[in-house]
PDB file of C-alpha atoms in Angstrom:
ATOM      1  CA  UNK A   1     113.600  83.793 102.224  1.00 44.00           C
ATOM      2  CA  UNK A   2     110.142  85.319 102.128  1.00 45.00           C
ATOM      3  CA  UNK A   3     109.131  87.309 105.173  1.00 44.00           C
ATOM      4  CA  UNK A   4     105.644  88.267 106.203  1.00 42.00           C
ATOM      5  CA  UNK A   5     104.682  91.817 105.249  1.00 47.00           C
ATOM      6  CA  UNK A   6     103.254  92.310 108.738  1.00 46.00           C
ATOM      7  CA  UNK A   7     106.605  91.528 110.329  1.00 42.00           C
ATOM      8  CA  UNK A   8     107.929  95.009 109.610  1.00 53.00           C
ATOM      9  CA  UNK A   9     105.927  97.662 111.409  1.00 60.00           C
ATOM     10  CA  UNK A  10     105.976 101.062 109.749  1.00 74.00           C
ATOM     11  CA  UNK A  11     104.834 104.381 111.121  1.00 90.00           C
ATOM     12  CA  UNK A  12     101.978 106.241 109.444  1.00 89.00           C
ATOM     13  CA  UNK A  13     102.205 109.736 108.009  1.00 90.00           C
ATOM     14  CA  UNK A  14      98.994 111.515 108.858  1.00 83.00           C
ATOM     15  CA  UNK A  15     100.164 115.089 108.438  1.00 89.00           C
ATOM     16  CA  UNK A  16     103.000 117.561 108.620  1.00 91.00           C
ATOM     17  CA  UNK A  17     106.119 118.173 106.563  1.00 95.00           C
ATOM     18  CA  UNK A  18     108.192 115.217 105.371  1.00 96.00           C
ATOM     19  CA  UNK A  19     110.860 114.386 102.818  1.00 97.00           C
ATOM     20  CA  UNK A  20     109.830 112.205  99.894  1.00 97.00           C
ATOM     21  CA  UNK A  21     111.937 110.506  97.222  1.00 98.00           C
ATOM     22  CA  UNK A  22     110.775 110.064  93.643  1.00 98.00           C
ATOM     23  CA  UNK A  23     110.505 106.330  93.076  1.00 97.00           C
ATOM     24  CA  UNK A  24     108.986 106.223  89.582  1.00 98.00           C
ATOM     25  CA  UNK A  25     107.861 108.527  86.779  1.00 98.00           C
ATOM     26  CA  UNK A  26     105.007 107.288  84.591  1.00 98.00           C
ATOM     27  CA  UNK A  27     104.150 108.891  81.242  1.00 97.00           C
ATOM     28  CA  UNK A  28     100.336 108.918  81.282  1.00 97.00           C
ATOM     29  CA  UNK A  29      99.772 110.937  78.073  1.00 96.00           C
ATOM     30  CA  UNK A  30     101.975 113.069  75.840  1.00 95.00           C
ATOM     31  CA  UNK A  31     101.818 115.976  78.338  1.00 95.00           C
ATOM     32  CA  UNK A  32     100.902 114.298  81.632  1.00 97.00           C
ATOM     33  CA  UNK A  33     103.198 112.418  84.013  1.00 98.00           C
ATOM     34  CA  UNK A  34     102.594 110.657  87.318  1.00 98.00           C
ATOM     35  CA  UNK A  35     105.318 111.103  89.920  1.00 98.00           C
ATOM     36  CA  UNK A  36     105.381 108.316  92.503  1.00 98.00           C
ATOM     37  CA  UNK A  37     107.013 109.013  95.863  1.00 98.00           C
ATOM     38  CA  UNK A  38     108.090 107.129  98.975  1.00 97.00           C
ATOM     39  CA  UNK A  39     108.747 108.786 102.312  1.00 96.00           C
ATOM     40  CA  UNK A  40     112.250 109.065 103.755  1.00 94.00           C
ATOM     41  CA  UNK A  41     112.510 107.686 106.335  1.00 92.00           C
ATOM     42  CA  UNK A  42     109.879 105.197 105.202  1.00 92.00           C
ATOM     43  CA  UNK A  43     106.321 105.837 106.314  1.00 94.00           C
ATOM     44  CA  UNK A  44     102.900 104.620 105.282  1.00 96.00           C
ATOM     45  CA  UNK A  45     100.854 107.421 103.712  1.00 96.00           C
ATOM     46  CA  UNK A  46      97.541 107.998 105.470  1.00 95.00           C
ATOM     47  CA  UNK A  47      95.164 110.505 103.888  1.00 96.00           C
ATOM     48  CA  UNK A  48      91.563 110.846 102.760  1.00 96.00           C
ATOM     49  CA  UNK A  49      90.819 110.054  99.091  1.00 97.00           C
ATOM     50  CA  UNK A  50      90.325 113.392  97.321  1.00 97.00           C
ATOM     51  CA  UNK A  51      92.804 115.401  99.404  1.00 97.00           C
ATOM     52  CA  UNK A  52      95.892 117.246  98.153  1.00 98.00           C
ATOM     53  CA  UNK A  53      99.483 117.873  99.202  1.00 98.00           C
ATOM     54  CA  UNK A  54     101.826 120.829  98.785  1.00 97.00           C
ATOM     55  CA  UNK A  55     105.318 120.416  97.353  1.00 96.00           C
ATOM     56  CA  UNK A  56     108.208 122.705  98.234  1.00 94.00           C
ATOM     57  CA  UNK A  57     110.361 122.902  95.109  1.00 92.00           C
ATOM     58  CA  UNK A  58     114.143 123.505  94.917  1.00 90.00           C
ATOM     59  CA  UNK A  59     113.466 126.514  92.686  1.00 89.00           C
ATOM     60  CA  UNK A  60     112.712 130.083  93.750  1.00 85.00           C
ATOM     61  CA  UNK A  61     110.491 132.934  92.659  1.00 84.00           C
ATOM     62  CA  UNK A  62     111.669 136.401  91.604  1.00 82.00           C
ATOM     63  CA  UNK A  63     112.214 137.327  95.264  1.00 86.00           C
ATOM     64  CA  UNK A  64     114.312 134.245  95.997  1.00 87.00           C
ATOM     65  CA  UNK A  65     111.633 132.434  97.967  1.00 87.00           C
ATOM     66  CA  UNK A  66     111.086 128.685  97.548  1.00 87.00           C
ATOM     67  CA  UNK A  67     108.126 127.949  95.278  1.00 91.00           C
ATOM     68  CA  UNK A  68     105.242 125.934  96.710  1.00 94.00           C
ATOM     69  CA  UNK A  69     102.610 124.147  94.601  1.00 94.00           C
ATOM     70  CA  UNK A  70      99.633 122.044  95.599  1.00 96.00           C
ATOM     71  CA  UNK A  71      98.528 118.923  93.747  1.00 97.00           C
ATOM     72  CA  UNK A  72      95.712 116.483  94.358  1.00 97.00           C
ATOM     73  CA  UNK A  73      96.839 113.001  95.331  1.00 98.00           C
ATOM     74  CA  UNK A  74      96.027 110.610  92.488  1.00 98.00           C
ATOM     75  CA  UNK A  75      96.840 107.395  94.368  1.00 98.00           C
ATOM     76  CA  UNK A  76      94.733 105.654  96.995  1.00 97.00           C
ATOM     77  CA  UNK A  77      95.396 105.362 100.750  1.00 96.00           C
ATOM     78  CA  UNK A  78      94.525 101.682 100.366  1.00 96.00           C
ATOM     79  CA  UNK A  79      97.991 101.419  98.754  1.00 95.00           C
ATOM     80  CA  UNK A  80      99.879 103.311 101.464  1.00 96.00           C
ATOM     81  CA  UNK A  81     103.505 102.568 100.627  1.00 96.00           C
ATOM     82  CA  UNK A  82     103.621 105.176  97.867  1.00 97.00           C
ATOM     83  CA  UNK A  83     101.969 108.495  97.071  1.00 98.00           C
ATOM     84  CA  UNK A  84     101.274 109.722  93.523  1.00 98.00           C
ATOM     85  CA  UNK A  85     100.706 113.133  92.035  1.00 98.00           C
ATOM     86  CA  UNK A  86      99.766 113.437  88.371  1.00 98.00           C
ATOM     87  CA  UNK A  87     100.823 116.649  86.655  1.00 96.00           C
ATOM     88  CA  UNK A  88      99.946 118.137  83.279  1.00 95.00           C
ATOM     89  CA  UNK A  89     102.575 120.247  81.559  1.00 91.00           C
ATOM     90  CA  UNK A  90     101.231 123.797  81.346  1.00 83.00           C
ATOM     91  CA  UNK A  91     102.198 125.738  78.264  1.00 69.00           C
ATOM     92  CA  UNK A  92     101.958 129.475  77.682  1.00 54.00           C
ATOM     93  CA  UNK A  93      98.382 130.746  77.700  1.00 52.00           C
ATOM     94  CA  UNK A  94      99.206 133.431  75.159  1.00 50.00           C
ATOM     95  CA  UNK A  95     101.815 135.773  73.764  1.00 53.00           C
ATOM     96  CA  UNK A  96     103.953 137.240  76.519  1.00 53.00           C
ATOM     97  CA  UNK A  97     102.631 134.822  79.135  1.00 48.00           C
ATOM     98  CA  UNK A  98     105.121 132.357  80.622  1.00 57.00           C
ATOM     99  CA  UNK A  99     104.450 128.600  80.722  1.00 63.00           C
ATOM    100  CA  UNK A 100     103.765 126.863  84.009  1.00 76.00           C
ATOM    101  CA  UNK A 101     106.937 127.134  86.067  1.00 85.00           C
ATOM    102  CA  UNK A 102     106.413 124.182  88.385  1.00 89.00           C
ATOM    103  CA  UNK A 103     104.716 121.775  85.984  1.00 92.00           C
ATOM    104  CA  UNK A 104     107.480 122.257  83.436  1.00 91.00           C
ATOM    105  CA  UNK A 105     110.184 121.890  86.094  1.00 93.00           C
ATOM    106  CA  UNK A 106     108.643 118.627  87.282  1.00 95.00           C
ATOM    107  CA  UNK A 107     108.405 117.295  83.712  1.00 95.00           C
ATOM    108  CA  UNK A 108     111.878 118.404  82.654  1.00 94.00           C
ATOM    109  CA  UNK A 109     114.035 118.336  85.777  1.00 94.00           C
ATOM    110  CA  UNK A 110     112.659 115.942  88.399  1.00 96.00           C
ATOM    111  CA  UNK A 111     114.378 112.574  88.160  1.00 97.00           C
ATOM    112  CA  UNK A 112     113.945 109.224  89.874  1.00 98.00           C
ATOM    113  CA  UNK A 113     115.908 109.334  93.136  1.00 97.00           C
ATOM    114  CA  UNK A 114     115.472 113.078  93.713  1.00 97.00           C
ATOM    115  CA  UNK A 115     113.985 114.253  97.010  1.00 97.00           C
ATOM    116  CA  UNK A 116     111.439 116.980  97.721  1.00 96.00           C
ATOM    117  CA  UNK A 117     109.696 118.402 100.760  1.00 96.00           C
ATOM    118  CA  UNK A 118     106.005 117.534 101.009  1.00 96.00           C
ATOM    119  CA  UNK A 119     103.358 119.108 103.251  1.00 96.00           C
ATOM    120  CA  UNK A 120      99.813 117.996 103.977  1.00 95.00           C
ATOM    121  CA  UNK A 121      97.453 116.315 103.518  1.00 96.00           C
ATOM    122  CA  UNK A 122      94.886 119.064 103.087  1.00 96.00           C
ATOM    123  CA  UNK A 123      91.345 119.458 101.813  1.00 96.00           C
ATOM    124  CA  UNK A 124      87.711 119.027 102.775  1.00 95.00           C
ATOM    125  CA  UNK A 125      86.885 117.543  99.368  1.00 94.00           C
ATOM    126  CA  UNK A 126      87.110 113.849 100.176  1.00 95.00           C
ATOM    127  CA  UNK A 127      84.955 110.773 100.320  1.00 93.00           C
ATOM    128  CA  UNK A 128      85.580 110.048 104.027  1.00 93.00           C
ATOM    129  CA  UNK A 129      84.021 113.219 105.411  1.00 93.00           C
ATOM    130  CA  UNK A 130      81.184 113.082 102.870  1.00 91.00           C
ATOM    131  CA  UNK A 131      80.097 109.421 102.586  1.00 89.00           C
ATOM    132  CA  UNK A 132      77.255 108.515 100.244  1.00 92.00           C
ATOM    133  CA  UNK A 133      75.590 105.437  98.778  1.00 94.00           C
ATOM    134  CA  UNK A 134      75.719 107.049  95.329  1.00 96.00           C
ATOM    135  CA  UNK A 135      78.477 109.217  93.856  1.00 96.00           C
ATOM    136  CA  UNK A 136      78.540 111.282  90.686  1.00 97.00           C
ATOM    137  CA  UNK A 137      82.155 112.111  89.844  1.00 97.00           C
ATOM    138  CA  UNK A 138      82.655 114.727  87.118  1.00 97.00           C
ATOM    139  CA  UNK A 139      86.067 115.840  85.874  1.00 97.00           C
ATOM    140  CA  UNK A 140      87.870 117.240  82.883  1.00 96.00           C
ATOM    141  CA  UNK A 141      91.529 117.047  81.899  1.00 94.00           C
ATOM    142  CA  UNK A 142      93.919 116.881  84.839  1.00 94.00           C
ATOM    143  CA  UNK A 143      90.996 117.471  87.205  1.00 96.00           C
ATOM    144  CA  UNK A 144      90.618 113.709  87.135  1.00 97.00           C
ATOM    145  CA  UNK A 145      93.270 113.179  89.808  1.00 97.00           C
ATOM    146  CA  UNK A 146      91.199 113.312  93.040  1.00 97.00           C
ATOM    147  CA  UNK A 147      88.440 111.339  91.319  1.00 97.00           C
ATOM    148  CA  UNK A 148      90.943 108.588  90.510  1.00 97.00           C
ATOM    149  CA  UNK A 149      92.015 108.427  94.151  1.00 97.00           C
ATOM    150  CA  UNK A 150      88.395 108.140  95.274  1.00 97.00           C
ATOM    151  CA  UNK A 151      87.528 105.518  92.651  1.00 96.00           C
ATOM    152  CA  UNK A 152      90.578 103.369  93.349  1.00 96.00           C
ATOM    153  CA  UNK A 153      89.989 103.509  97.095  1.00 96.00           C
ATOM    154  CA  UNK A 154      86.367 102.446  96.790  1.00 95.00           C
ATOM    155  CA  UNK A 155      87.376  99.704  94.358  1.00 94.00           C
ATOM    156  CA  UNK A 156      90.121  98.363  96.623  1.00 94.00           C
ATOM    157  CA  UNK A 157      87.643  98.212  99.499  1.00 93.00           C
ATOM    158  CA  UNK A 158      85.086  96.379  97.321  1.00 92.00           C
ATOM    159  CA  UNK A 159      82.608  99.051  98.314  1.00 91.00           C
ATOM    160  CA  UNK A 160      79.056  98.756  97.030  1.00 92.00           C
ATOM    161  CA  UNK A 161      78.860 102.512  96.404  1.00 94.00           C
ATOM    162  CA  UNK A 162      77.033 103.253  93.145  1.00 96.00           C
ATOM    163  CA  UNK A 163      79.519 105.361  91.147  1.00 96.00           C
ATOM    164  CA  UNK A 164      78.935 107.215  87.892  1.00 97.00           C
ATOM    165  CA  UNK A 165      82.174 108.722  86.579  1.00 97.00           C
ATOM    166  CA  UNK A 166      81.946 111.309  83.783  1.00 97.00           C
ATOM    167  CA  UNK A 167      85.226 112.568  82.360  1.00 97.00           C
ATOM    168  CA  UNK A 168      85.906 114.999  79.515  1.00 96.00           C
ATOM    169  CA  UNK A 169      89.136 115.123  77.511  1.00 95.00           C
ATOM    170  CA  UNK A 170      90.255 116.761  74.277  1.00 93.00           C
ATOM    171  CA  UNK A 171      90.944 113.566  72.305  1.00 92.00           C
ATOM    172  CA  UNK A 172      91.220 109.829  73.067  1.00 91.00           C
ATOM    173  CA  UNK A 173      94.992 110.276  73.488  1.00 91.00           C
ATOM    174  CA  UNK A 174      94.390 112.879  76.208  1.00 94.00           C
ATOM    175  CA  UNK A 175      92.347 110.625  78.510  1.00 95.00           C
ATOM    176  CA  UNK A 176      94.433 110.303  81.666  1.00 97.00           C
ATOM    177  CA  UNK A 177      94.253 106.863  83.358  1.00 97.00           C
ATOM    178  CA  UNK A 178      92.258 105.530  80.401  1.00 94.00           C
ATOM    179  CA  UNK A 179      93.268 101.887  80.905  1.00 94.00           C
ATOM    180  CA  UNK A 180      92.814 102.007  84.674  1.00 95.00           C
ATOM    181  CA  UNK A 181      89.345 103.517  84.301  1.00 95.00           C
ATOM    182  CA  UNK A 182      88.363 100.870  81.768  1.00 93.00           C
ATOM    183  CA  UNK A 183      89.586  98.150  84.142  1.00 95.00           C
ATOM    184  CA  UNK A 184      87.556  99.579  87.037  1.00 95.00           C
ATOM    185  CA  UNK A 185      84.469  99.668  84.827  1.00 94.00           C
ATOM    186  CA  UNK A 186      85.042  96.096  83.670  1.00 94.00           C
ATOM    187  CA  UNK A 187      85.668  94.640  87.122  1.00 91.00           C
ATOM    188  CA  UNK A 188      83.095  96.442  89.242  1.00 91.00           C
ATOM    189  CA  UNK A 189      79.379  96.343  88.404  1.00 90.00           C
ATOM    190  CA  UNK A 190      78.694  99.456  90.498  1.00 92.00           C
ATOM    191  CA  UNK A 191      81.175 101.580  88.531  1.00 96.00           C
ATOM    192  CA  UNK A 192      79.730 103.270  85.427  1.00 96.00           C
ATOM    193  CA  UNK A 193      82.137 105.170  83.193  1.00 95.00           C
ATOM    194  CA  UNK A 194      81.217 107.808  80.610  1.00 95.00           C
ATOM    195  CA  UNK A 195      83.942 109.499  78.553  1.00 94.00           C
ATOM    196  CA  UNK A 196      83.361 112.478  76.305  1.00 93.00           C
ATOM    197  CA  UNK A 197      85.628 114.410  73.931  1.00 92.00           C
ATOM    198  CA  UNK A 198      85.791 118.126  73.193  1.00 89.00           C
ATOM    199  CA  UNK A 199      87.698 117.931  69.889  1.00 84.00           C
ATOM    200  CA  UNK A 200      87.387 115.926  66.726  1.00 77.00           C
ATOM    201  CA  UNK A 201      90.216 113.466  66.190  1.00 70.00           C
ATOM    202  CA  UNK A 202      89.612 111.866  62.761  1.00 70.00           C
ATOM    203  CA  UNK A 203      92.783 109.786  62.945  1.00 69.00           C
ATOM    204  CA  UNK A 204      91.729 108.189  66.238  1.00 68.00           C
ATOM    205  CA  UNK A 205      88.772 105.782  66.356  1.00 70.00           C
ATOM    206  CA  UNK A 206      86.220 106.664  68.994  1.00 70.00           C
ATOM    207  CA  UNK A 207      82.997 104.973  70.028  1.00 66.00           C
ATOM    208  CA  UNK A 208      82.404 106.766  73.312  1.00 66.00           C
TER     209      UNK A 208
END
């Protein structure tokens, strides 16, 4: 029996601290994963594209305090049943320097079904408070995440906003959301995509 999706009213999360459960983990590149969450109890996520949330992790710092980390939301509020963060594993920046504590914990320890505490949404960088007929989105590496949220939201709304999206990555294999970006560019005439690389990758063909 198929029921109407409007038959089940759900409350909206517009701010504050909630519990979220990891629903899915998506391997975006060799060192980047997207963690998809649902709220418990179930809520619809309401935020402004470009904003971020803060996670309270079940790990502590040297003084025994819970560690908090903020991540831009990479999903769109036009798809409110889930909320995504996309995290790059952070290695050691040099001899004697530790790798990223939280990014490595998320990559190595967070499993589907686990719950975390989430706070937010936060941030003035968003496309709602700063509307424009033309947008130039520039990102590099994992800085793509708020830009993806903005682009997906505008796409889902069939907005006529003229978007130029410039993204830099190390190699073709390091382009986060590569297929999704290509699909947006193919489907929407107002979306212009430009990708650029910072390293030579002779084994990987590249025409960008």
